Amino acid sequence: RKEVEQDPGPFNVPEGATVAFNCTYSNSASQSFFWYRQDCRKEPKLLMSVYSSGNEDGRFTAQLNRASQYISLLIRDSKLSDSATYLCVVKTNTGNQFYFGTGTSLTVIP
Amino acid sequence: NAGVTQTPKFQVLKTGQSMTLQCAQDMNHNSMYWYRQDPGMGLRLIYYSASEGTTDKGEVPNGYNVSRLNKREFSLRLESAAPSQTSVYFCASSDWDSGTFGSGTRLTVV
């Protein structure tokens, strides 16, 4: 079983739409959670950390459900510039390792 | 504001050749990582170094060696390249929280 599982998509949405990505993780001892964004042929870049209380950064909202081992990302009012692959990332304290989902592809259509 | 610097950006090797991928970070991070990214597979950990002086195998270490030269530098060596090692390689570093990636090395083994 993979450490982190994501729906690969692709998600094709019109500008202005709201889109949600989900992710599950298998290691209940995981301590830190993130969403990264990766543009085509570029390196992953941190979009936001995910906290148990949920957190929001502008149009982006991340939620964590430890009991269900589930992480989500909500993007409101989608922009063309949001088109990218979104990676769900889980970090364990053992060895300080990161585990990546395979990514969810988003294309925002004019 | 260099962050994580990887060299080279592109490389073509013949089967059996060796090469070293270089990585350096200027953020004083303790942990450093090498990942490979293949289509449909996501990012997979090759080796990591939780702190200066230590290295550990990740998910896909076969065919690779690493050296944590000092706190700043973490190199990845392919002793005898194989076509299966054609991939995009990312170096990353982290403190106690999120990680920062280098811009990647696109390696083709023919």
Short mmCIF file of C-alpha atoms in Angstrom, two decimals:
data_model
loop_
_atom_site.label_atom_id
_atom_site.label_comp_id
_atom_site.label_asym_id
_atom_site.label_seq_id
_atom_site.Cartn_x
_atom_site.Cartn_y
_atom_site.Cartn_z
CA ARG A 1 0.00 0.00 0.00
CA LYS A 2 1.31 3.44 -0.89
CA GLU A 3 2.10 5.83 1.94
CA VAL A 4 0.10 8.61 0.28
CA GLU A 5 -2.68 8.19 -2.25
CA GLN A 6 -4.24 10.85 -4.42
CA ASP A 7 -6.71 10.89 -7.27
CA PRO A 8 -4.49 11.70 -10.27
CA GLY A 9 -7.28 13.48 -12.12
CA PRO A 10 -7.06 15.26 -14.45
CA PHE A 11 -9.41 17.93 -13.23
CA ASN A 12 -10.49 20.35 -15.96
CA VAL A 13 -12.50 23.23 -14.54
CA PRO A 14 -13.67 26.61 -15.86
CA GLU A 15 -12.29 29.84 -14.50
CA GLY A 16 -14.05 30.87 -11.33
CA ALA A 17 -14.97 27.32 -10.32
CA THR A 18 -14.32 25.76 -6.95
CA VAL A 19 -12.33 22.52 -6.99
CA ALA A 20 -11.36 20.12 -4.20
CA PHE A 21 -8.54 17.60 -4.03
CA ASN A 22 -8.35 14.76 -1.56
CA CYS A 23 -5.56 12.63 -0.26
CA THR A 24 -5.24 9.74 2.20
CA TYR A 25 -2.16 8.56 4.08
CA SER A 26 -1.43 5.19 5.62
CA ASN A 27 0.95 5.92 8.50
CA SER A 28 -1.00 7.02 11.56
CA ALA A 29 2.26 8.27 13.11
CA SER A 30 2.67 10.93 10.41
CA GLN A 31 3.30 14.32 11.96
CA SER A 32 3.38 17.01 9.30
CA PHE A 33 1.29 17.55 6.21
CA PHE A 34 1.69 19.77 3.19
CA TRP A 35 0.36 20.62 -0.23
CA TYR A 36 2.97 21.34 -2.88
CA ARG A 37 2.41 22.73 -6.35
CA GLN A 38 4.44 21.55 -9.34
CA ASP A 39 4.38 23.28 -12.70
CA CYS A 40 5.32 21.39 -15.84
CA ARG A 41 9.04 20.56 -15.91
CA LYS A 42 9.67 22.52 -12.70
CA GLU A 43 10.46 21.60 -9.13
CA PRO A 44 7.73 21.18 -6.49
CA LYS A 45 7.11 24.31 -4.43
CA LEU A 46 5.37 24.55 -1.09
CA LEU A 47 1.81 25.79 -1.43
CA MET A 48 0.77 25.47 2.19
CA SER A 49 1.19 23.46 5.33
CA VAL A 50 -1.86 21.66 6.68
CA TYR A 51 -2.81 21.92 10.34
CA SER A 52 -5.31 19.97 12.39
CA SER A 53 -7.42 23.07 12.90
CA GLY A 54 -7.54 23.72 9.16
CA ASN A 55 -5.95 26.72 7.54
CA GLU A 56 -6.68 29.19 4.80
CA ASP A 57 -4.45 31.24 2.54
CA GLY A 58 -6.45 33.49 0.26
CA ARG A 59 -8.41 31.28 -2.13
CA PHE A 60 -6.85 28.10 -0.78
CA THR A 61 -8.13 26.12 2.21
CA ALA A 62 -6.50 22.99 3.59
CA GLN A 63 -8.04 20.53 6.03
CA LEU A 64 -6.65 17.58 7.96
CA ASN A 65 -8.67 14.77 9.49
CA ARG A 66 -6.32 12.67 11.60
CA ALA A 67 -8.96 10.14 12.58
CA SER A 68 -9.67 9.31 8.93
CA GLN A 69 -6.07 9.98 7.81
CA TYR A 70 -7.37 12.31 5.16
CA ILE A 71 -6.14 15.65 3.81
CA SER A 72 -7.96 18.02 1.48
CA LEU A 73 -7.27 21.15 -0.53
CA LEU A 74 -10.02 23.49 -1.70
CA ILE A 75 -9.37 26.12 -4.35
CA ARG A 76 -12.03 28.79 -4.75
CA ASP A 77 -12.47 31.14 -7.72
CA SER A 78 -9.99 29.20 -9.87
CA LYS A 79 -7.58 31.21 -12.01
CA LEU A 80 -5.80 30.16 -15.19
CA SER A 81 -2.57 30.44 -13.22
CA ASP A 82 -3.74 27.69 -10.85
CA SER A 83 -3.18 25.11 -13.60
CA ALA A 84 -0.53 22.76 -12.23
CA THR A 85 -0.08 19.44 -10.49
CA TYR A 86 -0.85 19.45 -6.77
CA LEU A 87 1.12 17.08 -4.58
CA CYS A 88 -0.04 15.83 -1.21
CA VAL A 89 2.95 15.37 1.11
CA VAL A 90 3.23 13.68 4.49
CA LYS A 91 6.23 13.81 6.78
CA THR A 92 7.18 11.40 9.51
CA ASN A 93 9.39 12.22 12.43
CA THR A 94 11.23 8.94 11.98
CA GLY A 95 14.22 9.86 9.85
CA ASN A 96 12.54 13.14 8.94
CA GLN A 97 11.23 11.62 5.69
CA PHE A 98 8.72 13.09 3.26
CA TYR A 99 6.25 10.90 1.37
CA PHE A 100 4.64 12.20 -1.80
CA GLY A 101 1.41 11.36 -3.52
CA THR A 102 1.59 10.97 -7.28
CA GLY A 103 -0.11 14.33 -7.73
CA THR A 104 -3.42 15.62 -9.03
CA SER A 105 -3.42 17.47 -12.32
CA LEU A 106 -5.53 20.63 -12.57
CA THR A 107 -6.25 22.57 -15.74
CA VAL A 108 -8.29 25.76 -15.46
CA ILE A 109 -10.03 26.56 -18.73
CA PRO A 110 -10.87 30.09 -19.91
CA ASN B 1 18.44 33.70 -1.97
CA ALA B 2 19.84 30.66 -3.84
CA GLY B 3 18.07 28.03 -1.70
CA VAL B 4 18.93 24.62 -3.15
CA THR B 5 21.26 24.50 -6.13
CA GLN B 6 21.64 21.41 -8.31
CA THR B 7 24.12 20.74 -11.07
CA PRO B 8 24.04 19.84 -13.87
CA LYS B 9 20.56 20.71 -15.18
CA PHE B 10 20.77 18.26 -18.06
CA GLN B 11 22.93 15.22 -18.76
CA VAL B 12 23.06 12.43 -21.30
CA LEU B 13 25.06 9.33 -20.36
CA LYS B 14 25.87 6.15 -22.13
CA THR B 15 25.04 2.86 -20.40
CA GLY B 16 27.83 1.99 -18.00
CA GLN B 17 29.16 5.52 -17.56
CA SER B 18 29.36 7.08 -14.13
CA MET B 19 28.51 10.55 -12.93
CA THR B 20 27.87 12.57 -9.80
CA LEU B 21 24.95 14.94 -9.30
CA GLN B 22 25.80 17.83 -7.02
CA CYS B 23 23.49 19.56 -4.57
CA ALA B 24 24.12 22.43 -2.19
CA GLN B 25 21.82 24.38 0.13
CA ASP B 26 22.43 27.68 1.87
CA MET B 27 19.55 27.57 4.37
CA ASN B 28 21.47 25.80 7.16
CA HIS B 29 19.09 22.85 6.96
CA ASN B 30 20.02 19.64 8.72
CA SER B 31 18.24 17.21 6.41
CA MET B 32 18.83 16.65 2.72
CA TYR B 33 17.23 14.30 0.21
CA TRP B 34 17.52 12.89 -3.28
CA TYR B 35 14.37 12.00 -5.20
CA ARG B 36 13.66 10.75 -8.67
CA GLN B 37 10.47 11.56 -10.54
CA ASP B 38 9.10 9.36 -13.30
CA PRO B 39 5.80 9.74 -15.17
CA GLY B 40 2.92 8.23 -13.21
CA MET B 41 5.19 7.31 -10.29
CA GLY B 42 5.44 10.54 -8.37
CA LEU B 43 8.52 11.46 -6.39
CA ARG B 44 10.38 8.50 -4.92
CA LEU B 45 13.08 8.84 -2.30
CA ILE B 46 16.47 7.47 -3.28
CA TYR B 47 18.58 8.40 -0.24
CA TYR B 48 18.37 10.92 2.51
CA SER B 49 20.59 12.42 5.16
CA ALA B 50 18.83 13.38 8.37
CA SER B 51 21.89 15.27 9.57
CA GLU B 52 25.51 15.87 8.68
CA GLY B 53 27.44 12.62 8.89
CA THR B 54 24.48 10.29 8.38
CA THR B 55 22.90 8.81 5.26
CA ASP B 56 20.09 6.28 4.86
CA LYS B 57 18.44 4.41 2.04
CA GLY B 58 15.07 5.45 0.79
CA GLU B 59 12.56 3.61 -1.35
CA VAL B 60 14.72 3.11 -4.48
CA PRO B 61 18.45 3.13 -3.53
CA ASN B 62 19.75 0.42 -5.86
CA GLY B 63 22.31 1.68 -8.35
CA TYR B 64 23.06 4.86 -6.40
CA ASN B 65 25.43 6.06 -3.71
CA VAL B 66 25.46 9.31 -1.79
CA SER B 67 27.88 11.44 0.16
CA ARG B 68 26.98 14.09 2.71
CA LEU B 69 30.15 16.09 2.24
CA ASN B 70 29.28 18.70 4.88
CA LYS B 71 26.13 20.37 6.13
CA ARG B 72 25.63 22.22 2.84
CA GLU B 73 26.37 19.55 0.26
CA PHE B 74 24.81 16.19 -0.58
CA SER B 75 25.89 14.42 -3.77
CA LEU B 76 24.35 11.49 -5.64
CA ARG B 77 26.54 9.13 -7.64
CA LEU B 78 25.62 6.69 -10.37
CA GLU B 79 28.50 4.23 -10.65
CA SER B 80 27.31 2.43 -13.78
CA ALA B 81 24.35 4.14 -15.38
CA ALA B 82 21.49 2.08 -16.78
CA PRO B 83 18.58 3.13 -19.05
CA SER B 84 16.22 2.51 -16.10
CA GLN B 85 17.89 5.46 -14.37
CA THR B 86 16.60 7.87 -16.99
CA SER B 87 14.58 10.26 -14.88
CA VAL B 88 14.35 13.71 -13.39
CA TYR B 89 16.33 13.96 -10.15
CA PHE B 90 15.49 16.46 -7.43
CA CYS B 91 17.52 17.36 -4.41
CA ALA B 92 15.74 18.85 -1.40
CA SER B 93 16.57 20.10 2.05
CA SER B 94 14.48 20.71 5.12
CA ASP B 95 14.49 21.89 8.68
CA TRP B 96 11.88 20.66 11.15
CA ASP B 97 9.01 21.60 8.83
CA SER B 98 8.62 21.80 5.05
CA GLY B 99 11.20 21.06 2.37
CA THR B 100 12.72 23.16 -0.41
CA PHE B 101 13.63 21.64 -3.76
CA GLY B 102 16.32 22.31 -6.30
CA SER B 103 15.35 22.88 -9.91
CA GLY B 104 16.16 19.32 -10.95
CA THR B 105 18.52 17.38 -13.19
CA ARG B 106 17.13 15.76 -16.32
CA LEU B 107 19.19 12.64 -16.90
CA THR B 108 18.94 10.43 -19.97
CA VAL B 109 20.84 7.16 -20.17
CA VAL B 110 21.15 5.74 -23.67
#
